[in-house]
mmCIF file of C-alpha atoms and ligand atoms in Angstrom:
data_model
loop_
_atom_site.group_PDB
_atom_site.id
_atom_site.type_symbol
_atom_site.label_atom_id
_atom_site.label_comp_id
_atom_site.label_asym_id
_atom_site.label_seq_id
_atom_site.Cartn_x
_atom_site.Cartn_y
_atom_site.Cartn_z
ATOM 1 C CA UNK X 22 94.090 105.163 97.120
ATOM 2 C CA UNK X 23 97.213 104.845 98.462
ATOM 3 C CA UNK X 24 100.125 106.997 97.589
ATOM 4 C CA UNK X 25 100.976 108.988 93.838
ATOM 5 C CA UNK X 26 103.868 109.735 92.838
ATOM 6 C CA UNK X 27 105.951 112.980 92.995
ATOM 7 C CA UNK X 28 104.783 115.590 90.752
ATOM 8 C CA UNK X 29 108.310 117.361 90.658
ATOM 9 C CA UNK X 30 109.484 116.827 86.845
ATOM 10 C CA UNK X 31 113.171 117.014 87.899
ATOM 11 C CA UNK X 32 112.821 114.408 90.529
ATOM 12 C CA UNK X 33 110.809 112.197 88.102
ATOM 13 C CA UNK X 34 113.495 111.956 85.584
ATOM 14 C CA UNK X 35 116.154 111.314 88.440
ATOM 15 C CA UNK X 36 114.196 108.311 89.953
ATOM 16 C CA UNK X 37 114.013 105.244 88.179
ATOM 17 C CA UNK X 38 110.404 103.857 87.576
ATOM 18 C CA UNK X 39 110.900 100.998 89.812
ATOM 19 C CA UNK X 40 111.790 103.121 92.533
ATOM 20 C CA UNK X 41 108.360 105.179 91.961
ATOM 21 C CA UNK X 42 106.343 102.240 91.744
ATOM 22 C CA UNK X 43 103.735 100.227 92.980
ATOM 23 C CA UNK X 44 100.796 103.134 91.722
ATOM 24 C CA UNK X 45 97.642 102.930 92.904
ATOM 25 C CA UNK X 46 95.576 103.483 89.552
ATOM 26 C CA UNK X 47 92.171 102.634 91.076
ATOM 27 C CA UNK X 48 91.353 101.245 94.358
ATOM 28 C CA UNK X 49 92.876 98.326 95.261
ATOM 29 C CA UNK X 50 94.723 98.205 91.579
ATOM 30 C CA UNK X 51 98.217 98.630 91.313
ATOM 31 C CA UNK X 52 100.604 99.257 88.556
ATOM 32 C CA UNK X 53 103.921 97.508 89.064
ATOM 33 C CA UNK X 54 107.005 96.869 87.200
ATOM 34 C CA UNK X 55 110.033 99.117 85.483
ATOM 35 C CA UNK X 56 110.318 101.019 81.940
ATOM 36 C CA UNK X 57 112.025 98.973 78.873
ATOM 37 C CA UNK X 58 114.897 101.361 77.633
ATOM 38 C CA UNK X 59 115.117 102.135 73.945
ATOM 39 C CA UNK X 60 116.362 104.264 71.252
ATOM 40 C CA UNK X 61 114.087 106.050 68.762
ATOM 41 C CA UNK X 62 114.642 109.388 66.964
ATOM 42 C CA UNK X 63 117.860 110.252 68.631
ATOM 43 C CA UNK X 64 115.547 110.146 72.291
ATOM 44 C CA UNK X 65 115.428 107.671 75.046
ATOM 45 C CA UNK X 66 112.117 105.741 73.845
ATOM 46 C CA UNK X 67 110.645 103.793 77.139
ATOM 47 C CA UNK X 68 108.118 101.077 76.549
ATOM 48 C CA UNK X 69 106.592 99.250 79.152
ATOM 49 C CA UNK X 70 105.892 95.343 79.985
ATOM 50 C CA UNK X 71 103.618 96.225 82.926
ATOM 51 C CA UNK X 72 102.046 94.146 85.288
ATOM 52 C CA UNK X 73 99.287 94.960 87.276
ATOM 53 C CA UNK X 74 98.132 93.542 90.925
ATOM 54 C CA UNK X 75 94.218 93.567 91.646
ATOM 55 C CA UNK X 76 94.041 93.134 95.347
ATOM 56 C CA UNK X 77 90.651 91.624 96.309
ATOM 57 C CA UNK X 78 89.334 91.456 100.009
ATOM 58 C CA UNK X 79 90.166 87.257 100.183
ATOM 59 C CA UNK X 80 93.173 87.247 97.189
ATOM 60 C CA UNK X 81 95.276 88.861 94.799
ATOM 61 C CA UNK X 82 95.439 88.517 91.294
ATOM 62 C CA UNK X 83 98.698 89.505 89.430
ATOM 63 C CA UNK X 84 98.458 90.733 85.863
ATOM 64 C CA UNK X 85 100.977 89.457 83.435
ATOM 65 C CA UNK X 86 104.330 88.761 84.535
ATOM 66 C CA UNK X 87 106.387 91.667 83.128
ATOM 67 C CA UNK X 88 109.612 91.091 81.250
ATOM 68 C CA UNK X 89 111.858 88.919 82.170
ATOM 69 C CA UNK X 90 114.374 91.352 83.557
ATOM 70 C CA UNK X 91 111.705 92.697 85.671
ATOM 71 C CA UNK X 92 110.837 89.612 88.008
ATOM 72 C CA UNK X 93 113.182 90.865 90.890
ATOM 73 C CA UNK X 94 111.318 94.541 90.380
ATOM 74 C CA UNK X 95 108.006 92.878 90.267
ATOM 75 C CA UNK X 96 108.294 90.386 93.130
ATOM 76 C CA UNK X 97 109.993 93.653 95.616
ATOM 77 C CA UNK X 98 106.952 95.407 94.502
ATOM 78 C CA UNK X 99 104.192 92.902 95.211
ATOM 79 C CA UNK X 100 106.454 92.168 99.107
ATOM 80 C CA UNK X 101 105.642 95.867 99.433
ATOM 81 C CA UNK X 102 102.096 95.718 98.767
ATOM 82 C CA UNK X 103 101.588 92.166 100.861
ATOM 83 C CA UNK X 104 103.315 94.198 103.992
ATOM 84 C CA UNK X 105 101.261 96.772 103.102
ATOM 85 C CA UNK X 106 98.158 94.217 103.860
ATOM 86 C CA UNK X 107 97.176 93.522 100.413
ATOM 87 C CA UNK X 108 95.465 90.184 100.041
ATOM 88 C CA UNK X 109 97.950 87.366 99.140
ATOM 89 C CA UNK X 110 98.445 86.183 95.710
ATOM 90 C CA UNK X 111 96.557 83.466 94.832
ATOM 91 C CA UNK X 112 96.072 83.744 91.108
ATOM 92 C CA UNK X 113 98.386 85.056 87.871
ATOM 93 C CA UNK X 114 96.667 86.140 84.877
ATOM 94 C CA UNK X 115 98.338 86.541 81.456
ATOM 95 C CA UNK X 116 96.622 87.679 78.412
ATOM 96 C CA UNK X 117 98.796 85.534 75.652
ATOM 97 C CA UNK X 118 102.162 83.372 75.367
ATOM 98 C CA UNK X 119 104.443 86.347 74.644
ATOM 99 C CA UNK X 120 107.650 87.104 76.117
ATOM 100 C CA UNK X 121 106.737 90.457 77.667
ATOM 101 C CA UNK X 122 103.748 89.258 78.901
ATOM 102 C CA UNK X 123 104.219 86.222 80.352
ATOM 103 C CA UNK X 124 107.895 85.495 80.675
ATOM 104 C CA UNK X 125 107.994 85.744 84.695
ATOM 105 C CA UNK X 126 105.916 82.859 84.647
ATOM 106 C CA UNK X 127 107.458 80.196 86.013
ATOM 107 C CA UNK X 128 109.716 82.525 88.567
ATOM 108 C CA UNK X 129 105.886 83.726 89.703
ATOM 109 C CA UNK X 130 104.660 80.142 90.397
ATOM 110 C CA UNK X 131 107.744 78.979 92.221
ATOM 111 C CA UNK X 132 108.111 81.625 94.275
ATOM 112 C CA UNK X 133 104.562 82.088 95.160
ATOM 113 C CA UNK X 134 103.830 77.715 95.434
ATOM 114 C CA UNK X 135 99.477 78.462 96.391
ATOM 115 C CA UNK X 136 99.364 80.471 93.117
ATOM 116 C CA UNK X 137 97.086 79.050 89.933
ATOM 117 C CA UNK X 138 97.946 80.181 86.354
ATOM 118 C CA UNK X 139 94.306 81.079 84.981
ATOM 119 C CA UNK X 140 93.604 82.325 80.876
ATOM 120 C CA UNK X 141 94.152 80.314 77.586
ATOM 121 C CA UNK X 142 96.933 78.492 79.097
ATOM 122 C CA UNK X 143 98.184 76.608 75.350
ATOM 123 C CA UNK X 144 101.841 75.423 75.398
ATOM 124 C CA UNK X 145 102.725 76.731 79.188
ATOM 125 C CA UNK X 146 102.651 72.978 80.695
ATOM 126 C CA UNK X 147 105.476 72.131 77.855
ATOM 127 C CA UNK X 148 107.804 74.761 79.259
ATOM 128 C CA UNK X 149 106.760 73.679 83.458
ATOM 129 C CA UNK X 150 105.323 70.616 83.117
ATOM 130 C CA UNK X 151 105.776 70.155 86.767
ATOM 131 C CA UNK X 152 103.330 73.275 87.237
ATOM 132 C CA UNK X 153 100.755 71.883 84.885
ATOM 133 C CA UNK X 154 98.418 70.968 87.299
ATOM 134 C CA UNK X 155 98.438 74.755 88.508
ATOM 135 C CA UNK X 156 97.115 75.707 85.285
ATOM 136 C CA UNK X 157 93.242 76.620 84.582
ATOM 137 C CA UNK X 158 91.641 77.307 81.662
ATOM 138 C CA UNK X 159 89.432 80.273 81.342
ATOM 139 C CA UNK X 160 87.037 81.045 78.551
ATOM 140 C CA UNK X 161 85.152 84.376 77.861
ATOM 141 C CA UNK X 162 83.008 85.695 80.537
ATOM 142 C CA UNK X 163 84.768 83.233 83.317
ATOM 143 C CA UNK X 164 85.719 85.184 86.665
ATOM 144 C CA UNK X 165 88.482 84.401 89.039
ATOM 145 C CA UNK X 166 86.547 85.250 92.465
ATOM 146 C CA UNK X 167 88.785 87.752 94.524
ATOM 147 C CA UNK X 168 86.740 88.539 97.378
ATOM 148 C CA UNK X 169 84.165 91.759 96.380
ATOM 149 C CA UNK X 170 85.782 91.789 93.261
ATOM 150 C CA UNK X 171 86.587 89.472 90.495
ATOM 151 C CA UNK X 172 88.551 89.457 87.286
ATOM 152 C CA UNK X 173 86.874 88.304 84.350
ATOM 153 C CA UNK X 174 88.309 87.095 80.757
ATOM 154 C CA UNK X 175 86.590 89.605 78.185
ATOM 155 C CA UNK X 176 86.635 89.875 74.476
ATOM 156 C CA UNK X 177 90.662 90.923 73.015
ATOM 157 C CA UNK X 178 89.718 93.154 70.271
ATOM 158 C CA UNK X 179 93.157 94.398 69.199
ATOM 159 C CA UNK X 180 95.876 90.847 69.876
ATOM 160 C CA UNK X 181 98.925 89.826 68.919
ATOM 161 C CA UNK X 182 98.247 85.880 68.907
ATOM 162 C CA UNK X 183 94.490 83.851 68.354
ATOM 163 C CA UNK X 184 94.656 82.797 72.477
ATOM 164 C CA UNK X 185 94.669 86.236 73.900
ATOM 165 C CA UNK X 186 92.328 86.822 76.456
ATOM 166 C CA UNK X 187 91.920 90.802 78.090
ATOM 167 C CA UNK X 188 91.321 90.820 81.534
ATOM 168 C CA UNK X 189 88.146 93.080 83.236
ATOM 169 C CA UNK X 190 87.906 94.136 86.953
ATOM 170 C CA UNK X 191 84.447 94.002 87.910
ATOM 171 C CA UNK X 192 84.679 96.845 91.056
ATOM 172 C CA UNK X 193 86.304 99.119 89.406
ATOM 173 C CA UNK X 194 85.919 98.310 85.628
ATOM 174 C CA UNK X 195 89.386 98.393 84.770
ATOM 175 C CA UNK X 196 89.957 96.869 81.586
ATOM 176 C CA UNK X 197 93.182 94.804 80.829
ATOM 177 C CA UNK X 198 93.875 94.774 77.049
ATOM 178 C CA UNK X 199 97.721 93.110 76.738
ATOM 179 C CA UNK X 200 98.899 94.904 73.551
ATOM 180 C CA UNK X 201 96.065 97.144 72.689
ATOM 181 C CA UNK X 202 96.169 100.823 73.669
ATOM 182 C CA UNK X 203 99.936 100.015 73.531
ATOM 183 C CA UNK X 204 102.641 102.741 72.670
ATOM 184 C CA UNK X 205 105.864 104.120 74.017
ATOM 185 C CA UNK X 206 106.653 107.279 75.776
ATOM 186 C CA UNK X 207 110.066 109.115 76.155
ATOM 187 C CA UNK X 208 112.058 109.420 79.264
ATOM 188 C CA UNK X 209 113.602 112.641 78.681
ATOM 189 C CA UNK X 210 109.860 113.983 78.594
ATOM 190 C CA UNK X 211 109.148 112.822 82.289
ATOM 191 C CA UNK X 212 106.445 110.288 80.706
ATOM 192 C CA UNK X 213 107.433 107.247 82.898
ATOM 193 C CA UNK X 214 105.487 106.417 85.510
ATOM 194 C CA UNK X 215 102.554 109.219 84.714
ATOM 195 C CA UNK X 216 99.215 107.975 83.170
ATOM 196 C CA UNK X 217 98.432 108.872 79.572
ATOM 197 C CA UNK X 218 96.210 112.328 80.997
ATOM 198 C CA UNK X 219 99.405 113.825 82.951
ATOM 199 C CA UNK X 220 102.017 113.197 79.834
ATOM 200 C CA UNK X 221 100.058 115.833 77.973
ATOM 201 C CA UNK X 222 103.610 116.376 75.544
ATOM 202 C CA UNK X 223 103.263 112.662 74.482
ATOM 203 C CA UNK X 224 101.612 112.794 71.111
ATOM 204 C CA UNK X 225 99.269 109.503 71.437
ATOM 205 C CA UNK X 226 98.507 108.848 67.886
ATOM 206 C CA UNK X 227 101.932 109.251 66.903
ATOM 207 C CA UNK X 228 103.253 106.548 69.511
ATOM 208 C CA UNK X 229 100.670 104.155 69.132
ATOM 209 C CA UNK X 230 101.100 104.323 65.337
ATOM 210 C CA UNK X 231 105.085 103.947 66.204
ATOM 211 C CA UNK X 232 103.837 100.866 67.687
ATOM 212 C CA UNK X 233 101.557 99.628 65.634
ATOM 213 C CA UNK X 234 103.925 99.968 62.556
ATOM 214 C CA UNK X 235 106.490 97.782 64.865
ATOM 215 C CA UNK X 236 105.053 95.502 66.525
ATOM 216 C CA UNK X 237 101.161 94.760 65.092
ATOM 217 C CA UNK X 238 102.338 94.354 61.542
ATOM 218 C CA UNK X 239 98.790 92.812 60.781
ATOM 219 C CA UNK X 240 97.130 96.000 61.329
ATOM 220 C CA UNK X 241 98.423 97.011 57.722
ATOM 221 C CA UNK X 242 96.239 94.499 56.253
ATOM 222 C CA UNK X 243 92.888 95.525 58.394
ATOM 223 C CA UNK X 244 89.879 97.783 57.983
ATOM 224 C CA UNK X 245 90.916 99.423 61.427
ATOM 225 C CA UNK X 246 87.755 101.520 61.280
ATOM 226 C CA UNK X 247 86.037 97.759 61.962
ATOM 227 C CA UNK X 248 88.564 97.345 65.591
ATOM 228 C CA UNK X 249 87.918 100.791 66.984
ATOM 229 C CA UNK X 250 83.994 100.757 66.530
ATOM 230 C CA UNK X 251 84.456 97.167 67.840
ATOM 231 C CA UNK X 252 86.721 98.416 71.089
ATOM 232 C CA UNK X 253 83.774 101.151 71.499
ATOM 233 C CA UNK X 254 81.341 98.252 71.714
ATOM 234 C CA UNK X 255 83.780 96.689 74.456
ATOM 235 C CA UNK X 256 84.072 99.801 76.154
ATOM 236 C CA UNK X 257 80.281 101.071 76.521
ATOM 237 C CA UNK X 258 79.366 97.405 77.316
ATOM 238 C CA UNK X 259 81.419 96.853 80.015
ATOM 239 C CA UNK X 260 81.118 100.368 81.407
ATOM 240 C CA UNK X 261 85.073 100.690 81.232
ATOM 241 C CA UNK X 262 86.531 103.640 83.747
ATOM 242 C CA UNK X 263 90.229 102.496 83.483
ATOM 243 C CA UNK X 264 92.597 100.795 80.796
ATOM 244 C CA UNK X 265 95.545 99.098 82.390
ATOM 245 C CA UNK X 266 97.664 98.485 78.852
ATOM 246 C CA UNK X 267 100.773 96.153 79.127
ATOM 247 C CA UNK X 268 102.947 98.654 76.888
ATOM 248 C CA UNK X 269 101.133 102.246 76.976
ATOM 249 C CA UNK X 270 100.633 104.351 80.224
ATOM 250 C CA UNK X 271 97.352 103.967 82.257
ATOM 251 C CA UNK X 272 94.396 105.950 80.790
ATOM 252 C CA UNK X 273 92.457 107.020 83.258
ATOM 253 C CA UNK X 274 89.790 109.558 81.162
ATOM 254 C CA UNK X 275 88.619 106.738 78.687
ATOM 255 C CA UNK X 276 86.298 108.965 76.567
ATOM 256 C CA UNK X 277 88.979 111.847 76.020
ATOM 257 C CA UNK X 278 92.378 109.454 75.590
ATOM 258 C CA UNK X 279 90.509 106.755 73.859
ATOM 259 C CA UNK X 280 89.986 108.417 70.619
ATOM 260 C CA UNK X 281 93.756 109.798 70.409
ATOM 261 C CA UNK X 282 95.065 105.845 70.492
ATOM 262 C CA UNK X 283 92.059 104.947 67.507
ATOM 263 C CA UNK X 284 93.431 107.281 65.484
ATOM 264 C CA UNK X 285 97.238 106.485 66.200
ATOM 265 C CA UNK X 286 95.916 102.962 64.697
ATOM 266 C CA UNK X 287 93.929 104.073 61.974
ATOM 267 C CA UNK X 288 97.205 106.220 60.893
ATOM 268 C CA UNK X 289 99.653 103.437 61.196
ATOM 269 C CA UNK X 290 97.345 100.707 59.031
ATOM 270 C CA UNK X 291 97.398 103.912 55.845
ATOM 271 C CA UNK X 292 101.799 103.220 56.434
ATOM 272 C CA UNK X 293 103.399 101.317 53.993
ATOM 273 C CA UNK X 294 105.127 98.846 56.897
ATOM 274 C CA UNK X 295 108.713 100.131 57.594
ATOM 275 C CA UNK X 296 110.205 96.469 60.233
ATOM 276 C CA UNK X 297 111.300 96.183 62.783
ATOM 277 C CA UNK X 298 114.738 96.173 62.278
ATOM 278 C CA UNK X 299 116.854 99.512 61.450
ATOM 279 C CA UNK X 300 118.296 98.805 57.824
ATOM 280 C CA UNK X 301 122.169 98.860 59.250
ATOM 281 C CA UNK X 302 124.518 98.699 55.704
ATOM 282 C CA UNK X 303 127.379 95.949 57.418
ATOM 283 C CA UNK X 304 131.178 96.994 56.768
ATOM 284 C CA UNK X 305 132.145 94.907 53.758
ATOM 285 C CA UNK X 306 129.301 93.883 52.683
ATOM 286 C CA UNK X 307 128.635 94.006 48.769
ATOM 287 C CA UNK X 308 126.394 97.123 47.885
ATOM 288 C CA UNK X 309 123.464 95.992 46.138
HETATM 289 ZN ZN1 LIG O 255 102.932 92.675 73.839
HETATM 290 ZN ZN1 LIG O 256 109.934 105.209 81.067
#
């Protein structure tokens, strides 16, 4: 491992995420990218559009994009690690077509011109078609060789679109699940850039029902009970250590945090849906 972060509460909240990042969250896997500033119950809500780098003894592999606001934070961060003597990049990774997940797309392949695009790659080639033939196709089980490690396309349980793929380090089983295990956290609490253990005031099933309700609107209509025991299947079959979530912190202690997020689900699916926008009454308009 690398470096961690400050512990010093104070000198969390007075340094920007970006500044605190890359975190080493298991060898040789880094968490990189900035917090996503919100408002939510009169706090500062934070969520995250992380990306992660899995550095390989031969090649990197970079783990969705980020936002799009985030490329400059990103790319500084990976120049840090590649000084550092991290492998180069060679491959991006990005588990489905949405915005926070994949918008630094093109900015990644043009500044990085030797790396290949690899996962269900639908509809990319119509926004770059002059990086289509960068793009690879990967199906379930498929590995992108790193060099002692790879990064294999595994089963997306919990997704927000049909050609999601998670990602799974093989070295260090560190599962990448795009938007499940996702939730927010809140700035004024110290929560950004801690892993879900260390932010023990963050109340887990409350935030990932928060998100749920806003963002996974289909988990009103599901048998949730059905996902979790299926994500427990994922989880003791792949032997997962570490979940690297897009929009929730890091969990590092998969059988005690694990749970906490299931039941944040399971909550949010009993919710009558509340959407995502706040209901705003516009001066003028005719009361109903
Ligand atoms: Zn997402
Ligand atoms: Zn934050």
């Amino acid at each position: 491992m690398l470096d961690k972060p400050k512990s010093n509460t104070t000198n969390m909240l007075d340094t920007p995420v970006a500044q605190r990042m890359p975190r080493e969250i298991a060898p040789g896997v880094f968490w990189i990218g900035d917090c996503l500033a919100q408002r939510h119950k009169g706090k500062s809500y934070h969520g995250y559009n992380a990306a992660f780098l899995v550095a390989g003894k031969t090649a990197s592999c970079l783990v969705e994009t980020g936002h799009p606001k985030d490329f400059p934070v990103i790319e500084q961060h990976m120049n840090e690690l590649f000084a550092r003597g991290v492998a180069p990049l060679k491959y991006l990774f990005v588990t489905h077509q949405e915005t926070p997940h994949c918008g630094g797309l093109g900015r990644v392949l043009k500044t990085f011109p030797d790396a290949l695009l690899y996962g269900d790659v639908s509809d990319y080639h119509l926004a770059f078609p002059q990086y289509e033939h960068r793009m690879r196709w990967m199906k379930e089980g498929d590995e992108i060789d790193l060099g002692g490690r790879s990064l294999m396309a595994v089963e997306p349980v919990i997704r927000d679109l049909r050609t999601t793929w998670w990602g799974f380090d093989t070295k260090e089983r560190v599962l990448f699940p795009g938007d499940g295990f996702a939730y927010s956290h809140y700035h004024e609490d110290g929560h950004c850039g801690l892993v879900a253990e260390e932010a023990v005031s963050l109340d887990l099933p409350d935030v990932s029902s928060t998100f749920a309700d806003l963002a996974l609107f289909w988990t009103k209509f599901a048998d949730m009970n059905v996902y979790c025991d299926r994500l427990d299947h994922l989880i003791e079959r792949l032997d997962v250590k570490v979940i690297a979530p897009t929009h929730g912190l890091p969990i590092t202690d998969v059988k005690a945090t694990v749970p906490k997020v299931q039941e944040g689900l399971k909550l949010a699916a009993l919710m009558p849906e509340s959407g995502t926008n706040e209901k705003v009454v516009q001066p003028g308009a005719a009361a109903s």
